[in-house]
PDB file of C-alpha atoms in Angstrom:
ATOM      1  CA  ALA A   1     -14.722  11.383 -13.496  1.00 77.00           C
ATOM      2  CA  GLN A   2     -15.723   8.604 -10.973  1.00 83.00           C
ATOM      3  CA  SER A   3     -18.539   8.727  -8.977  1.00 90.00           C
ATOM      4  CA  VAL A   4     -20.473   6.439  -6.269  1.00 94.00           C
ATOM      5  CA  ALA A   5     -24.104   7.166  -5.037  1.00 95.00           C
ATOM      6  CA  GLN A   6     -25.128   4.958  -2.433  1.00 96.00           C
ATOM      7  CA  PRO A   7     -29.278   6.758  -2.222  1.00 95.00           C
ATOM      8  CA  GLU A   8     -30.051   5.263   1.047  1.00 96.00           C
ATOM      9  CA  ASP A   9     -28.959   7.117   4.327  1.00 94.00           C
ATOM     10  CA  GLN A  10     -30.564   4.572   6.566  1.00 96.00           C
ATOM     11  CA  VAL A  11     -31.549   0.640   6.407  1.00 98.00           C
ATOM     12  CA  ASN A  12     -33.412  -0.933   8.433  1.00 98.00           C
ATOM     13  CA  VAL A  13     -34.150  -4.628   8.586  1.00 98.00           C
ATOM     14  CA  ALA A  14     -34.883  -6.996  11.567  1.00 98.00           C
ATOM     15  CA  GLU A  15     -32.665 -10.476  12.142  1.00 97.00           C
ATOM     16  CA  GLY A  16     -33.023 -13.031   9.663  1.00 97.00           C
ATOM     17  CA  ASN A  17     -34.440 -11.456   7.373  1.00 98.00           C
ATOM     18  CA  PRO A  18     -32.345 -10.743   4.197  1.00 97.00           C
ATOM     19  CA  LEU A  19     -30.971  -7.349   3.743  1.00 97.00           C
ATOM     20  CA  THR A  20     -29.752  -5.164   0.147  1.00 98.00           C
ATOM     21  CA  VAL A  21     -27.391  -2.133   0.872  1.00 98.00           C
ATOM     22  CA  LYS A  22     -27.427  -0.128  -2.296  1.00 98.00           C
ATOM     23  CA  CYS A  23     -24.689   1.600  -4.922  1.00 98.00           C
ATOM     24  CA  THR A  24     -24.908   2.798  -8.128  1.00 97.00           C
ATOM     25  CA  TYR A  25     -21.469   4.416  -9.976  1.00 95.00           C
ATOM     26  CA  SER A  26     -19.894   6.087 -12.784  1.00 92.00           C
ATOM     27  CA  VAL A  27     -16.508   5.358 -13.920  1.00 88.00           C
ATOM     28  CA  SER A  28     -14.915   5.952 -17.770  1.00 84.00           C
ATOM     29  CA  GLY A  29     -13.732   2.517 -18.133  1.00 83.00           C
ATOM     30  CA  ASN A  30     -13.824  -0.647 -16.628  1.00 85.00           C
ATOM     31  CA  PRO A  31     -14.772  -0.315 -12.445  1.00 88.00           C
ATOM     32  CA  TYR A  32     -13.314  -1.491 -10.103  1.00 91.00           C
ATOM     33  CA  LEU A  33     -15.781  -1.800  -7.052  1.00 94.00           C
ATOM     34  CA  PHE A  34     -15.345  -2.279  -3.252  1.00 95.00           C
ATOM     35  CA  TRP A  35     -17.373  -2.519  -0.302  1.00 97.00           C
ATOM     36  CA  TYR A  36     -16.098  -1.676   3.483  1.00 96.00           C
ATOM     37  CA  VAL A  37     -17.624  -1.676   6.723  1.00 96.00           C
ATOM     38  CA  GLN A  38     -16.672   0.586   9.756  1.00 92.00           C
ATOM     39  CA  TYR A  39     -17.827  -0.083  12.872  1.00 90.00           C
ATOM     40  CA  PRO A  40     -18.219   2.982  15.577  1.00 83.00           C
ATOM     41  CA  ASN A  41     -14.792   4.713  16.062  1.00 76.00           C
ATOM     42  CA  ARG A  42     -13.325   2.633  14.042  1.00 80.00           C
ATOM     43  CA  GLY A  43     -11.281   2.251  10.366  1.00 82.00           C
ATOM     44  CA  LEU A  44     -12.763   0.535   7.462  1.00 89.00           C
ATOM     45  CA  GLN A  45     -13.170  -3.096   7.154  1.00 92.00           C
ATOM     46  CA  PHE A  46     -12.666  -4.424   3.488  1.00 92.00           C
ATOM     47  CA  LEU A  47     -16.263  -6.871   2.767  1.00 95.00           C
ATOM     48  CA  LEU A  48     -15.560  -7.753  -0.975  1.00 95.00           C
ATOM     49  CA  LYS A  49     -14.030  -6.262  -4.382  1.00 93.00           C
ATOM     50  CA  TYR A  50     -15.115  -6.645  -7.917  1.00 94.00           C
ATOM     51  CA  ILE A  51     -12.396  -6.466 -10.377  1.00 89.00           C
ATOM     52  CA  THR A  52     -13.573  -8.830 -13.359  1.00 85.00           C
ATOM     53  CA  GLY A  53     -15.356 -12.260 -13.503  1.00 86.00           C
ATOM     54  CA  ASP A  54     -18.221 -13.202 -12.090  1.00 90.00           C
ATOM     55  CA  ASN A  55     -21.140 -10.916 -11.504  1.00 92.00           C
ATOM     56  CA  LEU A  56     -21.741 -12.575  -7.887  1.00 95.00           C
ATOM     57  CA  VAL A  57     -18.853 -11.795  -5.260  1.00 96.00           C
ATOM     58  CA  LYS A  58     -18.470 -13.457  -2.400  1.00 96.00           C
ATOM     59  CA  GLY A  59     -16.937 -11.966   0.546  1.00 95.00           C
ATOM     60  CA  SER A  60     -16.472 -11.465   4.143  1.00 92.00           C
ATOM     61  CA  TYR A  61     -19.198 -12.216   7.163  1.00 93.00           C
ATOM     62  CA  GLY A  62     -21.661 -13.943   4.455  1.00 96.00           C
ATOM     63  CA  PHE A  63     -21.962 -10.638   3.033  1.00 97.00           C
ATOM     64  CA  GLU A  64     -22.063 -10.902  -1.162  1.00 97.00           C
ATOM     65  CA  ALA A  65     -22.269  -8.225  -4.137  1.00 98.00           C
ATOM     66  CA  GLU A  66     -23.976  -8.274  -7.656  1.00 96.00           C
ATOM     67  CA  PHE A  67     -22.276  -6.537 -10.046  1.00 95.00           C
ATOM     68  CA  ASN A  68     -24.810  -5.051 -12.934  1.00 95.00           C
ATOM     69  CA  LYS A  69     -22.838  -3.821 -16.085  1.00 93.00           C
ATOM     70  CA  SER A  70     -26.037  -2.450 -17.447  1.00 94.00           C
ATOM     71  CA  GLN A  71     -27.236  -0.656 -14.265  1.00 95.00           C
ATOM     72  CA  THR A  72     -24.371   0.626 -13.209  1.00 95.00           C
ATOM     73  CA  SER A  73     -24.875  -1.248  -9.816  1.00 97.00           C
ATOM     74  CA  PHE A  74     -22.932  -3.069  -7.182  1.00 97.00           C
ATOM     75  CA  HIS A  75     -25.625  -3.443  -4.435  1.00 98.00           C
ATOM     76  CA  LEU A  76     -24.274  -5.534  -0.956  1.00 98.00           C
ATOM     77  CA  LYS A  77     -26.450  -8.306  -0.087  1.00 98.00           C
ATOM     78  CA  LYS A  78     -26.792 -10.847   3.029  1.00 98.00           C
ATOM     79  CA  PRO A  79     -29.097 -13.681   2.657  1.00 97.00           C
ATOM     80  CA  SER A  80     -30.134 -13.637   6.682  1.00 97.00           C
ATOM     81  CA  ALA A  81     -28.702 -10.337   9.040  1.00 97.00           C
ATOM     82  CA  LEU A  82     -27.595 -10.351  12.304  1.00 97.00           C
ATOM     83  CA  VAL A  83     -27.412  -7.401  14.713  1.00 96.00           C
ATOM     84  CA  SER A  84     -23.877  -7.387  14.566  1.00 95.00           C
ATOM     85  CA  ASP A  85     -24.333  -6.661  11.043  1.00 96.00           C
ATOM     86  CA  SER A  86     -25.230  -3.094  12.598  1.00 96.00           C
ATOM     87  CA  ALA A  87     -22.524  -0.822  11.115  1.00 96.00           C
ATOM     88  CA  LEU A  88     -21.455   1.875   8.681  1.00 95.00           C
ATOM     89  CA  TYR A  89     -21.413   0.545   4.505  1.00 97.00           C
ATOM     90  CA  PHE A  90     -19.120   2.367   2.283  1.00 96.00           C
ATOM     91  CA  CYS A  91     -18.979   1.580  -1.508  1.00 97.00           C
ATOM     92  CA  ALA A  92     -15.843   2.554  -3.404  1.00 95.00           C
ATOM     93  CA  VAL A  93     -15.011   2.655  -6.811  1.00 93.00           C
ATOM     94  CA  ARG A  94     -11.555   3.044  -8.405  1.00 87.00           C
ATOM     95  CA  GLY A  95     -10.684   3.559 -11.984  1.00 73.00           C
ATOM     96  CA  ASN A  96      -8.563   1.741 -14.467  1.00 69.00           C
ATOM     97  CA  GLN A  97      -4.942   3.185 -13.046  1.00 74.00           C
ATOM     98  CA  ALA A  98      -3.658   0.835 -10.423  1.00 70.00           C
ATOM     99  CA  GLY A  99      -2.423   2.756  -6.990  1.00 75.00           C
ATOM    100  CA  THR A 100      -4.654   5.713  -7.110  1.00 81.00           C
ATOM    101  CA  ALA A 101      -7.465   6.135  -4.236  1.00 86.00           C
ATOM    102  CA  LEU A 102     -10.671   4.790  -3.850  1.00 89.00           C
ATOM    103  CA  ILE A 103     -13.713   7.438  -4.338  1.00 90.00           C
ATOM    104  CA  PHE A 104     -15.982   6.318  -1.290  1.00 92.00           C
ATOM    105  CA  GLY A 105     -20.000   6.942  -1.528  1.00 93.00           C
ATOM    106  CA  LYS A 106     -21.491   8.847   1.797  1.00 93.00           C
ATOM    107  CA  GLY A 107     -22.014   5.631   3.429  1.00 95.00           C
ATOM    108  CA  THR A 108     -25.559   3.781   4.212  1.00 96.00           C
ATOM    109  CA  THR A 109     -26.087   2.948   8.007  1.00 96.00           C
ATOM    110  CA  LEU A 110     -27.105  -0.291   8.297  1.00 97.00           C
ATOM    111  CA  SER A 111     -29.766  -1.156  11.587  1.00 97.00           C
ATOM    112  CA  VAL A 112     -30.522  -4.510  12.404  1.00 97.00           C
ATOM    113  CA  SER A 113     -33.576  -5.086  15.288  1.00 97.00           C
ATOM    114  CA  SER A 114     -33.847  -8.104  17.309  1.00 94.00           C
TER     115      SER A 114
ATOM    116  CA  GLY B   1      -4.985  -9.851   5.527  1.00 67.00           C
ATOM    117  CA  ALA B   2      -3.074  -7.349   5.352  1.00 82.00           C
ATOM    118  CA  VAL B   3      -2.616  -5.039   8.843  1.00 88.00           C
ATOM    119  CA  VAL B   4      -2.281  -1.447   9.196  1.00 93.00           C
ATOM    120  CA  SER B   5      -1.754   0.525  12.031  1.00 94.00           C
ATOM    121  CA  GLN B   6      -2.127   3.785  13.457  1.00 96.00           C
ATOM    122  CA  HIS B   7      -0.529   5.609  16.412  1.00 96.00           C
ATOM    123  CA  PRO B   8      -2.252   7.439  18.511  1.00 96.00           C
ATOM    124  CA  SER B   9      -5.698   6.547  18.439  1.00 94.00           C
ATOM    125  CA  ARG B  10      -7.004   9.387  20.101  1.00 96.00           C
ATOM    126  CA  VAL B  11      -5.287  12.860  20.654  1.00 97.00           C
ATOM    127  CA  ILE B  12      -5.703  16.165  22.350  1.00 97.00           C
ATOM    128  CA  CYS B  13      -4.088  19.020  21.818  1.00 95.00           C
ATOM    129  CA  LYS B  14      -4.318  22.941  22.746  1.00 96.00           C
ATOM    130  CA  SER B  15      -4.986  25.394  19.489  1.00 96.00           C
ATOM    131  CA  GLY B  16      -1.452  26.435  17.755  1.00 96.00           C
ATOM    132  CA  THR B  17       0.074  23.107  18.476  1.00 96.00           C
ATOM    133  CA  SER B  18       1.326  20.381  15.828  1.00 97.00           C
ATOM    134  CA  VAL B  19       0.477  17.030  15.967  1.00 97.00           C
ATOM    135  CA  LYS B  20       2.157  13.717  14.353  1.00 97.00           C
ATOM    136  CA  ILE B  21      -0.012  10.961  13.340  1.00 97.00           C
ATOM    137  CA  GLU B  22       2.058   7.661  12.028  1.00 97.00           C
ATOM    138  CA  CYS B  23       0.318   5.044  10.040  1.00 96.00           C
ATOM    139  CA  ARG B  24       2.213   1.854   9.772  1.00 95.00           C
ATOM    140  CA  SER B  25       1.573  -1.176   7.241  1.00 91.00           C
ATOM    141  CA  LEU B  26       3.094  -4.166   9.868  1.00 91.00           C
ATOM    142  CA  ASP B  27       2.937  -7.170   7.444  1.00 87.00           C
ATOM    143  CA  PHE B  28       3.806  -5.764   3.976  1.00 86.00           C
ATOM    144  CA  GLN B  29       5.510  -3.089   2.106  1.00 87.00           C
ATOM    145  CA  ALA B  30       3.286  -0.318   0.948  1.00 86.00           C
ATOM    146  CA  THR B  31       4.615   1.565  -1.981  1.00 84.00           C
ATOM    147  CA  THR B  32       0.976   4.035  -1.745  1.00 90.00           C
ATOM    148  CA  MET B  33      -0.369   5.025   1.240  1.00 93.00           C
ATOM    149  CA  PHE B  34      -3.451   7.645   1.395  1.00 94.00           C
ATOM    150  CA  TRP B  35      -4.875   9.814   4.078  1.00 96.00           C
ATOM    151  CA  TYR B  36      -8.334  10.354   4.462  1.00 95.00           C
ATOM    152  CA  ARG B  37     -10.539  12.816   6.822  1.00 95.00           C
ATOM    153  CA  GLN B  38     -13.899  11.782   8.137  1.00 91.00           C
ATOM    154  CA  PHE B  39     -15.948  14.222   9.492  1.00 82.00           C
ATOM    155  CA  PRO B  40     -18.854  12.190  11.724  1.00 78.00           C
ATOM    156  CA  LYS B  41     -21.423  10.586  10.080  1.00 72.00           C
ATOM    157  CA  LYS B  42     -19.877  11.535   7.130  1.00 79.00           C
ATOM    158  CA  SER B  43     -17.960   9.835   3.994  1.00 84.00           C
ATOM    159  CA  LEU B  44     -14.505   9.745   3.501  1.00 89.00           C
ATOM    160  CA  MET B  45     -12.499  12.751   1.981  1.00 91.00           C
ATOM    161  CA  LEU B  46      -9.597  12.226   0.488  1.00 92.00           C
ATOM    162  CA  MET B  47      -6.527  14.763   1.820  1.00 95.00           C
ATOM    163  CA  ALA B  48      -3.592  13.503   0.097  1.00 94.00           C
ATOM    164  CA  THR B  49      -1.686  10.110  -1.633  1.00 92.00           C
ATOM    165  CA  SER B  50       1.431   9.417  -0.575  1.00 90.00           C
ATOM    166  CA  ASN B  51       4.234   7.404  -2.169  1.00 86.00           C
ATOM    167  CA  GLU B  52       7.430   6.251  -0.782  1.00 82.00           C
ATOM    168  CA  GLY B  53      10.315   8.620  -1.461  1.00 81.00           C
ATOM    169  CA  SER B  54       8.411  11.017  -3.160  1.00 83.00           C
ATOM    170  CA  LYS B  55       6.603  14.195  -2.426  1.00 87.00           C
ATOM    171  CA  ALA B  56       2.645  13.622  -1.580  1.00 91.00           C
ATOM    172  CA  THR B  57       0.177  14.571  -3.990  1.00 92.00           C
ATOM    173  CA  TYR B  58      -2.818  16.957  -2.190  1.00 95.00           C
ATOM    174  CA  GLU B  59      -6.339  16.869  -3.054  1.00 93.00           C
ATOM    175  CA  GLN B  60      -7.694  20.386  -4.021  1.00 93.00           C
ATOM    176  CA  GLY B  61      -8.390  22.260  -1.229  1.00 93.00           C
ATOM    177  CA  VAL B  62      -5.937  20.880   1.138  1.00 94.00           C
ATOM    178  CA  GLU B  63      -3.200  22.972   2.109  1.00 93.00           C
ATOM    179  CA  LYS B  64      -0.140  21.217   2.123  1.00 92.00           C
ATOM    180  CA  ASP B  65       1.384  23.425   4.490  1.00 94.00           C
ATOM    181  CA  LYS B  66      -0.556  22.483   7.135  1.00 96.00           C
ATOM    182  CA  PHE B  67      -1.144  18.953   6.416  1.00 96.00           C
ATOM    183  CA  LEU B  68       2.680  17.528   6.333  1.00 95.00           C
ATOM    184  CA  ILE B  69       2.775  14.314   4.663  1.00 94.00           C
ATOM    185  CA  ASN B  70       6.223  11.970   5.042  1.00 90.00           C
ATOM    186  CA  HIS B  71       6.671   8.609   3.377  1.00 88.00           C
ATOM    187  CA  ALA B  72       9.959   7.916   4.309  1.00 82.00           C
ATOM    188  CA  SER B  73      10.064   3.660   3.866  1.00 88.00           C
ATOM    189  CA  LEU B  74       7.777   1.647   2.529  1.00 88.00           C
ATOM    190  CA  THR B  75       6.216   1.110   6.034  1.00 91.00           C
ATOM    191  CA  LEU B  76       5.521   4.222   7.005  1.00 93.00           C
ATOM    192  CA  SER B  77       3.734   7.577   6.683  1.00 94.00           C
ATOM    193  CA  THR B  78       3.206  10.110   8.606  1.00 95.00           C
ATOM    194  CA  LEU B  79       0.815  12.715   8.641  1.00 97.00           C
ATOM    195  CA  THR B  80       1.528  16.317  11.060  1.00 97.00           C
ATOM    196  CA  VAL B  81      -1.177  18.588  11.157  1.00 97.00           C
ATOM    197  CA  THR B  82       0.520  22.114  12.023  1.00 96.00           C
ATOM    198  CA  SER B  83      -0.697  24.653  14.044  1.00 96.00           C
ATOM    199  CA  ALA B  84      -3.815  22.706  14.479  1.00 96.00           C
ATOM    200  CA  HIS B  85      -6.978  25.057  15.551  1.00 96.00           C
ATOM    201  CA  PRO B  86     -10.404  23.485  16.309  1.00 95.00           C
ATOM    202  CA  GLU B  87     -11.482  23.077  13.041  1.00 94.00           C
ATOM    203  CA  ASP B  88      -8.929  20.550  12.559  1.00 95.00           C
ATOM    204  CA  SER B  89     -10.566  18.127  15.353  1.00 95.00           C
ATOM    205  CA  SER B  90     -11.647  15.398  12.818  1.00 94.00           C
ATOM    206  CA  PHE B  91     -11.118  11.476  12.321  1.00 94.00           C
ATOM    207  CA  TYR B  92      -8.389  10.628  10.545  1.00 96.00           C
ATOM    208  CA  ILE B  93      -7.578   7.459   8.614  1.00 94.00           C
ATOM    209  CA  CYS B  94      -4.952   6.385   6.330  1.00 95.00           C
ATOM    210  CA  SER B  95      -4.769   3.613   4.239  1.00 94.00           C
ATOM    211  CA  ALA B  96      -2.123   1.217   2.421  1.00 93.00           C
ATOM    212  CA  ILE B  97      -1.577  -0.555  -0.753  1.00 89.00           C
ATOM    213  CA  LEU B  98       0.330  -3.495  -1.461  1.00 79.00           C
ATOM    214  CA  ALA B  99       2.381  -2.788  -4.882  1.00 68.00           C
ATOM    215  CA  TYR B 100       0.242  -4.132  -7.675  1.00 68.00           C
ATOM    216  CA  GLN B 101      -3.010  -4.893  -5.887  1.00 75.00           C
ATOM    217  CA  GLU B 102      -6.216  -3.786  -5.909  1.00 76.00           C
ATOM    218  CA  THR B 103      -7.361  -3.469  -2.281  1.00 83.00           C
ATOM    219  CA  GLN B 104      -6.561  -0.945   0.309  1.00 88.00           C
ATOM    220  CA  TYR B 105      -6.124  -1.734   3.711  1.00 91.00           C
ATOM    221  CA  PHE B 106      -7.242   0.720   6.143  1.00 93.00           C
ATOM    222  CA  GLY B 107      -5.710   1.698   9.787  1.00 94.00           C
ATOM    223  CA  PRO B 108      -7.938   2.047  12.538  1.00 93.00           C
ATOM    224  CA  GLY B 109      -8.265   5.410  12.809  1.00 93.00           C
ATOM    225  CA  THR B 110      -6.558   8.688  14.721  1.00 95.00           C
ATOM    226  CA  ARG B 111      -9.303  11.053  16.622  1.00 94.00           C
ATOM    227  CA  LEU B 112      -7.783  14.470  17.098  1.00 96.00           C
ATOM    228  CA  LEU B 113      -9.234  16.916  19.531  1.00 96.00           C
ATOM    229  CA  VAL B 114      -7.853  20.531  19.299  1.00 96.00           C
ATOM    230  CA  LEU B 115      -9.264  22.663  22.250  1.00 96.00           C
TER     231      LEU B 115
END
């Protein structure tokens, strides 16, 4: 069975500093990995995904994520955080079968202070 | 990117009534839609998978007679909460997939409050 772990409930960073939101996964077969962001009382916005290819994936709003197969991790990163990045971030995984639902981590609240 | 809408965005109803939530893919045809439920500051819990023209597949523990799902067309899926009770109050989010694509696109969510 697929699963995703986000070990941190909250990450606090100062504006301008780099940020990392951690995610580890467990799947059978090749993983399909995703990051989504959710602002208060809103739906989820797609940030980026890893299906195959380069381990470093670049996404929306300056975010990127690094796929590490040996550590089964897919951490979300941004070189310089903005106050507007403050939101709830979800890592998700999908198995090999197309058209199946995503399995979400519990979410990590990112708080960027000015 | 692909756009998914939900209607209504917020609904308040009395206990015992039924509420219908619509999920529409605005600029693409979605062969599959998903319905999630989210509690405050919690993750998304998959309720059911909805395929156009066929019966929805419900996750374990989700009452199919209480949460009726209809996927009548490639752009519309509906979730009806029947005989709603206060414990059904939650944030309901749908998502949709383009055929043969990988990315799910999410609607803005519907806040349901049952009094």
